[in-house]
Amino acid sequence: MTIDYAARRARLAPALGLTDEILLVGAGQPIPRPELSEQHLAYIAHQEYYYLTGHAEAPGGIVTYDAKTRSWNSFVPEVTEEQRVWDGTEQLPGEGLGKFAAWLAARQGRRIVMLGTPLPGVAADAARTAEVREALKHARRAKEPGELATLCRGAQATAEGYAAVQPFLRPGVSERRMQIELEAGFFRGGADETGYHSIVGVGAQCAVFHGSPSARRVAQEGDFILIDAGGQVDRYVTDVTRTYVAGKPSDFQRDFYQVVLNAFRRACARCRPGAEWKDIHLAAAVDLMAGLVSLGIMQGNAESLVERDAHTLFFPHGIGHMVGLGVRDAGGLEPGRTKDPRPCLRSLRMDLILRPGYVVTVEPGLYFIPALLNDPQRREKYRDCLNWDVAGRHLGLGANRKT
């Protein structure tokens, strides 16, 4: 990825609102595996550190900013001979970590803001840290051209994975086999790794949001198959969900999927600069309820059903989230806003005004989740607006469309 990180830091400094503080951003340390060995979990630098330096492999690294002198410094781990011999590690640009203590001591008494991974033994101003973290999050929401190009590479790799899995969407094939073919396609397409643990569910597992692939097989023609996965390139993640039918869909499956697809297309069309993400979410909920009314599953006016939160029976998640450095990158609230207290919005991961450069997922979905539809309180509350007999025949069914 072609990014001028020095220029990025210079651009970001005024947006952080620092006056006389010292900013410390830690990369973090490797985490030992919970066993009696010398192995560690796969190391990744904290995303705030990586965003400011581009150093993915910098255990213990620290980037600093002195607001008085408006100067950035990078302290990096010194590479040992053993690391050069065994791992082929190369020395990163910057000052050695051994010089950091003296640098910090020379600024003793100054307020410290600490982002990234906290540094042991260094006390930070918690309130200012929270404020600066929000400022950094907002500043990096709009993606730069280099970031957008990297996300496009990830999307291309992800598309290759979804193309590779198509011949395996049939009876007798296990979730694990589909995962293998899918992820191999990601890697052949140029992905460094998967962006998150791939989700592959068949049959009733389609209604489990974060189900893990297993030896479970597609039992018969007509089973739904849900895949939620994406490739990662240079730490930038693609997040895609698709729902398939093994073989020929029934009339109900086709119509049910069309409801989700229509809501998806309409939500995408609403994604324009200046649009409120919360409005896009609620409009999608109305579209989904109108579709369920047309199928005879819900009863009543779609807008009224959403006002009553009835949509959360089938659409309990948010319409989507930001992607970038991580599968859910830089979400949260528009500066100055507080969390909307409405229960139907508790799963909405962002309350933002869309701006040029924002990259978001759009993922309406409908699920017949037993834990929700069999809940006695919900059955009582929504007894007059849901055809419970029809809903009961489709428990475990789920469909999602996300890009």
GROMACS .gro file of N, CA, C and O in nm, residues 245-316:
model
  288
  245VAL      N    1  -2.916  -2.121  -0.210
  245VAL     CA    2  -2.999  -2.240  -0.194
  245VAL      C    3  -2.931  -2.354  -0.268
  245VAL      O    4  -2.885  -2.338  -0.382
  246ALA      N    5  -2.920  -2.468  -0.201
  246ALA     CA    6  -2.865  -2.587  -0.266
  246ALA      C    7  -2.969  -2.642  -0.363
  246ALA      O    8  -3.074  -2.691  -0.322
  247GLY      N    9  -2.941  -2.629  -0.491
  247GLY     CA   10  -3.038  -2.674  -0.591
  247GLY      C   11  -3.140  -2.567  -0.622
  247GLY      O   12  -3.112  -2.448  -0.617
  248LYS      N   13  -3.261  -2.610  -0.652
  248LYS     CA   14  -3.368  -2.518  -0.693
  248LYS      C   15  -3.444  -2.467  -0.572
  248LYS      O   16  -3.491  -2.546  -0.489
  249PRO      N   17  -3.463  -2.335  -0.559
  249PRO     CA   18  -3.537  -2.282  -0.444
  249PRO      C   19  -3.687  -2.307  -0.457
  249PRO      O   20  -3.741  -2.315  -0.569
  250SER      N   21  -3.753  -2.316  -0.343
  250SER     CA   22  -3.900  -2.321  -0.344
  250SER      C   23  -3.955  -2.182  -0.374
  250SER      O   24  -3.881  -2.082  -0.370
  251ASP      N   25  -4.083  -2.175  -0.400
  251ASP     CA   26  -4.145  -2.044  -0.425
  251ASP      C   27  -4.128  -1.953  -0.303
  251ASP      O   28  -4.097  -1.834  -0.318
  252PHE      N   29  -4.146  -2.010  -0.183
  252PHE     CA   30  -4.131  -1.928  -0.062
  252PHE      C   31  -3.988  -1.879  -0.047
  252PHE      O   32  -3.965  -1.761  -0.017
  253GLN      N   33  -3.890  -1.966  -0.069
  253GLN     CA   34  -3.750  -1.926  -0.056
  253GLN      C   35  -3.716  -1.814  -0.155
  253GLN      O   36  -3.648  -1.717  -0.121
  254ARG      N   37  -3.764  -1.829  -0.278
  254ARG     CA   38  -3.736  -1.727  -0.379
  254ARG      C   39  -3.796  -1.593  -0.338
  254ARG      O   40  -3.731  -1.488  -0.346
  255ASP      N   41  -3.922  -1.596  -0.292
  255ASP     CA   42  -3.988  -1.471  -0.254
  255ASP      C   43  -3.925  -1.411  -0.128
  255ASP      O   44  -3.910  -1.289  -0.117
  256PHE      N   45  -3.888  -1.497  -0.035
  256PHE     CA   46  -3.825  -1.452   0.089
  256PHE      C   47  -3.691  -1.384   0.059
  256PHE      O   48  -3.661  -1.275   0.111
  257TYR      N   49  -3.611  -1.448  -0.025
  257TYR     CA   50  -3.482  -1.390  -0.062
  257TYR      C   51  -3.502  -1.258  -0.137
  257TYR      O   52  -3.426  -1.163  -0.118
  258GLN      N   53  -3.605  -1.251  -0.220
  258GLN     CA   54  -3.628  -1.129  -0.297
  258GLN      C   55  -3.660  -1.011  -0.206
  258GLN      O   56  -3.621  -0.898  -0.236
  259VAL      N   57  -3.729  -1.038  -0.096
  259VAL     CA   58  -3.756  -0.931   0.001
  259VAL      C   59  -3.625  -0.872   0.051
  259VAL      O   60  -3.608  -0.749   0.058
  260VAL      N   61  -3.530  -0.959   0.088
  260VAL     CA   62  -3.401  -0.912   0.138
  260VAL      C   63  -3.323  -0.840   0.029
  260VAL      O   64  -3.264  -0.734   0.052
  261LEU      N   65  -3.323  -0.896  -0.092
  261LEU     CA   66  -3.250  -0.834  -0.202
  261LEU      C   67  -3.305  -0.695  -0.234
  261LEU      O   68  -3.229  -0.600  -0.258
  262ASN      N   69  -3.437  -0.681  -0.235
  262ASN     CA   70  -3.496  -0.550  -0.263
  262ASN      C   71  -3.457  -0.448  -0.156
  262ASN      O   72  -3.426  -0.333  -0.187
  263ALA      N   73  -3.460  -0.491  -0.030
  263ALA     CA   74  -3.421  -0.400   0.078
  263ALA      C   75  -3.275  -0.361   0.065
  263ALA      O   76  -3.237  -0.246   0.090
  264PHE      N   77  -3.192  -0.456   0.024
  264PHE     CA   78  -3.049  -0.429   0.004
  264PHE      C   79  -3.029  -0.324  -0.104
  264PHE      O   80  -2.954  -0.226  -0.086
  265ARG      N   81  -3.094  -0.342  -0.216
  265ARG     CA   82  -3.076  -0.247  -0.328
  265ARG      C   83  -3.124  -0.108  -0.290
  265ARG      O   84  -3.060  -0.007  -0.324
  266ARG      N   85  -3.236  -0.100  -0.221
  266ARG     CA   86  -3.288   0.030  -0.182
  266ARG      C   87  -3.197   0.096  -0.079
  266ARG      O   88  -3.174   0.218  -0.084
  267ALA      N   89  -3.142   0.018   0.013
  267ALA     CA   90  -3.051   0.076   0.112
  267ALA      C   91  -2.924   0.127   0.046
  267ALA      O   92  -2.873   0.235   0.082
  268CYS      N   93  -2.871   0.053  -0.052
  268CYS     CA   94  -2.752   0.100  -0.123
  268CYS      C   95  -2.779   0.232  -0.194
  268CYS      O   96  -2.694   0.322  -0.194
  269ALA      N   97  -2.897   0.244  -0.253
  269ALA     CA   98  -2.931   0.367  -0.324
  269ALA      C   99  -2.940   0.487  -0.229
  269ALA      O  100  -2.921   0.601  -0.272
  270ARG      N  101  -2.968   0.461  -0.103
  270ARG     CA  102  -2.978   0.570  -0.004
  270ARG      C  103  -2.842   0.613   0.049
  270ARG      O  104  -2.834   0.714   0.121
  271CYS      N  105  -2.738   0.539   0.020
  271CYS     CA  106  -2.605   0.571   0.073
  271CYS      C  107  -2.542   0.682  -0.010
  271CYS      O  108  -2.473   0.656  -0.110
  272ARG      N  109  -2.567   0.803   0.032
  272ARG     CA  110  -2.515   0.922  -0.037
  272ARG      C  111  -2.455   1.016   0.067
  272ARG      O  112  -2.496   1.016   0.183
  273PRO      N  113  -2.357   1.099   0.028
  273PRO     CA  114  -2.304   1.197   0.123
  273PRO      C  115  -2.415   1.281   0.184
  273PRO      O  116  -2.505   1.328   0.114
  274GLY      N  117  -2.411   1.296   0.314
  274GLY     CA  118  -2.512   1.373   0.385
  274GLY      C  119  -2.623   1.289   0.443
  274GLY      O  120  -2.700   1.338   0.527
  275ALA      N  121  -2.632   1.163   0.402
  275ALA     CA  122  -2.739   1.077   0.454
  275ALA      C  123  -2.709   1.036   0.597
  275ALA      O  124  -2.593   1.016   0.636
  276GLU      N  125  -2.813   1.022   0.676
  276GLU     CA  126  -2.801   0.975   0.814
  276GLU      C  127  -2.806   0.822   0.814
  276GLU      O  128  -2.901   0.763   0.763
  277TRP      N  129  -2.704   0.759   0.872
  277TRP     CA  130  -2.699   0.613   0.874
  277TRP      C  131  -2.819   0.554   0.949
  277TRP      O  132  -2.874   0.451   0.909
  278LYS      N  133  -2.861   0.620   1.054
  278LYS     CA  134  -2.975   0.572   1.132
  278LYS      C  135  -3.101   0.572   1.046
  278LYS      O  136  -3.183   0.479   1.056
  279ASP      N  137  -3.117   0.672   0.960
  279ASP     CA  138  -3.234   0.677   0.872
  279ASP      C  139  -3.230   0.563   0.770
  279ASP      O  140  -3.334   0.506   0.736
  280ILE      N  141  -3.110   0.532   0.720
  280ILE     CA  142  -3.097   0.422   0.625
  280ILE      C  143  -3.136   0.290   0.691
  280ILE      O  144  -3.205   0.206   0.632
  281HIS      N  145  -3.094   0.273   0.816
  281HIS     CA  146  -3.128   0.151   0.891
  281HIS      C  147  -3.279   0.138   0.908
  281HIS      O  148  -3.338   0.032   0.880
  282LEU      N  149  -3.345   0.244   0.953
  282LEU     CA  150  -3.488   0.237   0.979
  282LEU      C  151  -3.568   0.223   0.850
  282LEU      O  152  -3.671   0.154   0.846
  283ALA      N  153  -3.523   0.286   0.742
  283ALA     CA  154  -3.591   0.271   0.613
  283ALA      C  155  -3.581   0.126   0.564
  283ALA      O  156  -3.676   0.072   0.508
  284ALA      N  157  -3.464   0.063   0.586
  284ALA     CA  158  -3.449  -0.077   0.548
  284ALA      C  159  -3.542  -0.165   0.631
  284ALA      O  160  -3.599  -0.263   0.579
  285ALA      N  161  -3.559  -0.132   0.758
  285ALA     CA  162  -3.651  -0.207   0.842
  285ALA      C  163  -3.793  -0.200   0.788
  285ALA      O  164  -3.867  -0.300   0.786
  286VAL      N  165  -3.835  -0.082   0.743
  286VAL     CA  166  -3.968  -0.067   0.683
  286VAL      C  167  -3.979  -0.153   0.557
  286VAL      O  168  -4.080  -0.222   0.536
  287ASP      N  169  -3.877  -0.149   0.472
  287ASP     CA  170  -3.879  -0.231   0.350
  287ASP      C  171  -3.892  -0.379   0.383
  287ASP      O  172  -3.967  -0.454   0.318
  288LEU      N  173  -3.818  -0.425   0.483
  288LEU     CA  174  -3.824  -0.567   0.521
  288LEU      C  175  -3.960  -0.603   0.576
  288LEU      O  176  -4.015  -0.711   0.545
  289MET      N  177  -4.019  -0.516   0.657
  289MET     CA  178  -4.151  -0.544   0.712
  289MET      C  179  -4.257  -0.546   0.602
  289MET      O  180  -4.347  -0.630   0.603
  290ALA      N  181  -4.246  -0.454   0.507
  290ALA     CA  182  -4.341  -0.454   0.396
  290ALA      C  183  -4.332  -0.585   0.319
  290ALA      O  184  -4.434  -0.642   0.276
  291GLY      N  185  -4.210  -0.636   0.304
  291GLY     CA  186  -4.193  -0.764   0.236
  291GLY      C  187  -4.255  -0.879   0.313
  291GLY      O  188  -4.320  -0.968   0.254
  292LEU      N  189  -4.238  -0.880   0.445
  292LEU     CA  190  -4.296  -0.987   0.525
  292LEU      C  191  -4.449  -0.978   0.529
  292LEU      O  192  -4.517  -1.081   0.536
  293VAL      N  193  -4.502  -0.857   0.522
  293VAL     CA  194  -4.647  -0.842   0.513
  293VAL      C  195  -4.696  -0.902   0.381
  293VAL      O  196  -4.798  -0.974   0.377
  294SER      N  197  -4.624  -0.877   0.273
  294SER     CA  198  -4.665  -0.931   0.143
  294SER      C  199  -4.658  -1.083   0.139
  294SER      O  200  -4.732  -1.147   0.063
  295LEU      N  201  -4.574  -1.142   0.224
  295LEU     CA  202  -4.562  -1.288   0.229
  295LEU      C  203  -4.661  -1.350   0.329
  295LEU      O  204  -4.665  -1.473   0.343
  296GLY      N  205  -4.737  -1.266   0.398
  296GLY     CA  206  -4.834  -1.316   0.494
  296GLY      C  207  -4.773  -1.356   0.627
  296GLY      O  208  -4.840  -1.423   0.708
  297ILE      N  209  -4.650  -1.315   0.652
  297ILE     CA  210  -4.584  -1.348   0.779
  297ILE      C  211  -4.615  -1.242   0.884
  297ILE      O  212  -4.644  -1.274   0.999
  298MET      N  213  -4.608  -1.115   0.845
  298MET     CA  214  -4.646  -1.006   0.934
  298MET      C  215  -4.781  -0.952   0.889
  298MET      O  216  -4.824  -0.970   0.774
  299GLN      N  217  -4.849  -0.881   0.981
  299GLN     CA  218  -4.979  -0.822   0.953
  299GLN      C  219  -4.979  -0.678   0.999
  299GLN      O  220  -4.933  -0.648   1.110
  300GLY      N  221  -5.027  -0.588   0.912
  300GLY     CA  222  -5.035  -0.448   0.950
  300GLY      C  223  -4.957  -0.359   0.855
  300GLY      O  224  -4.912  -0.400   0.748
  301ASN      N  225  -4.942  -0.233   0.896
  301ASN     CA  226  -4.870  -0.133   0.819
  301ASN      C  227  -4.721  -0.139   0.852
  301ASN      O  228  -4.683  -0.144   0.970
  302ALA      N  229  -4.636  -0.139   0.749
  302ALA     CA  230  -4.493  -0.158   0.771
  302ALA      C  231  -4.434  -0.050   0.862
  302ALA      O  232  -4.354  -0.080   0.952
  303GLU      N  233  -4.471   0.077   0.838
  303GLU     CA  234  -4.417   0.185   0.922
  303GLU      C  235  -4.459   0.168   1.068
  303GLU      O  236  -4.380   0.188   1.160
  304SER      N  237  -4.584   0.128   1.089
  304SER     CA  238  -4.633   0.110   1.226
  304SER      C  239  -4.562  -0.008   1.294
  304SER      O  240  -4.533  -0.003   1.414
  305LEU      N  241  -4.534  -0.113   1.217
  305LEU     CA  242  -4.464  -0.228   1.273
  305LEU      C  243  -4.324  -0.188   1.321
  305LEU      O  244  -4.279  -0.232   1.426
  306VAL      N  245  -4.258  -0.103   1.243
  306VAL     CA  246  -4.124  -0.057   1.284
  306VAL      C  247  -4.134   0.034   1.405
  306VAL      O  248  -4.049   0.028   1.496
  307GLU      N  249  -4.235   0.118   1.410
  307GLU     CA  250  -4.253   0.204   1.527
  307GLU      C  251  -4.271   0.121   1.654
  307GLU      O  252  -4.230   0.163   1.763
  308ARG      N  253  -4.329   0.003   1.640
  308ARG     CA  254  -4.350  -0.087   1.754
  308ARG      C  255  -4.229  -0.177   1.780
  308ARG      O  256  -4.233  -0.262   1.869
  309ASP      N  257  -4.124  -0.161   1.699
  309ASP     CA  258  -4.003  -0.244   1.709
  309ASP      C  259  -4.028  -0.390   1.671
  309ASP      O  260  -3.948  -0.478   1.704
  310ALA      N  261  -4.138  -0.417   1.601
  310ALA     CA  262  -4.169  -0.555   1.563
  310ALA      C  263  -4.066  -0.611   1.465
  310ALA      O  264  -4.049  -0.733   1.456
  311HIS      N  265  -3.997  -0.524   1.393
  311HIS     CA  266  -3.897  -0.572   1.297
  311HIS      C  267  -3.782  -0.644   1.365
  311HIS      O  268  -3.714  -0.727   1.303
  312THR      N  269  -3.759  -0.613   1.494
  312THR     CA  270  -3.646  -0.676   1.563
  312THR      C  271  -3.667  -0.825   1.585
  312THR      O  272  -3.573  -0.896   1.622
  313LEU      N  273  -3.789  -0.876   1.562
  313LEU     CA  274  -3.812  -1.020   1.567
  313LEU      C  275  -3.734  -1.091   1.457
  313LEU      O  276  -3.691  -1.206   1.474
  314PHE      N  277  -3.718  -1.026   1.343
  314PHE     CA  278  -3.653  -1.086   1.227
  314PHE      C  279  -3.527  -1.013   1.183
  314PHE      O  280  -3.444  -1.069   1.111
  315PHE      N  281  -3.511  -0.890   1.225
  315PHE     CA  282  -3.399  -0.805   1.183
  315PHE      C  283  -3.340  -0.742   1.310
  315PHE      O  284  -3.352  -0.622   1.332
  316PRO      N  285  -3.274  -0.824   1.394
  316PRO     CA  286  -3.228  -0.773   1.524
  316PRO      C  287  -3.094  -0.702   1.519
  316PRO      O  288  -3.051  -0.644   1.619
   0.00000   0.00000   0.00000
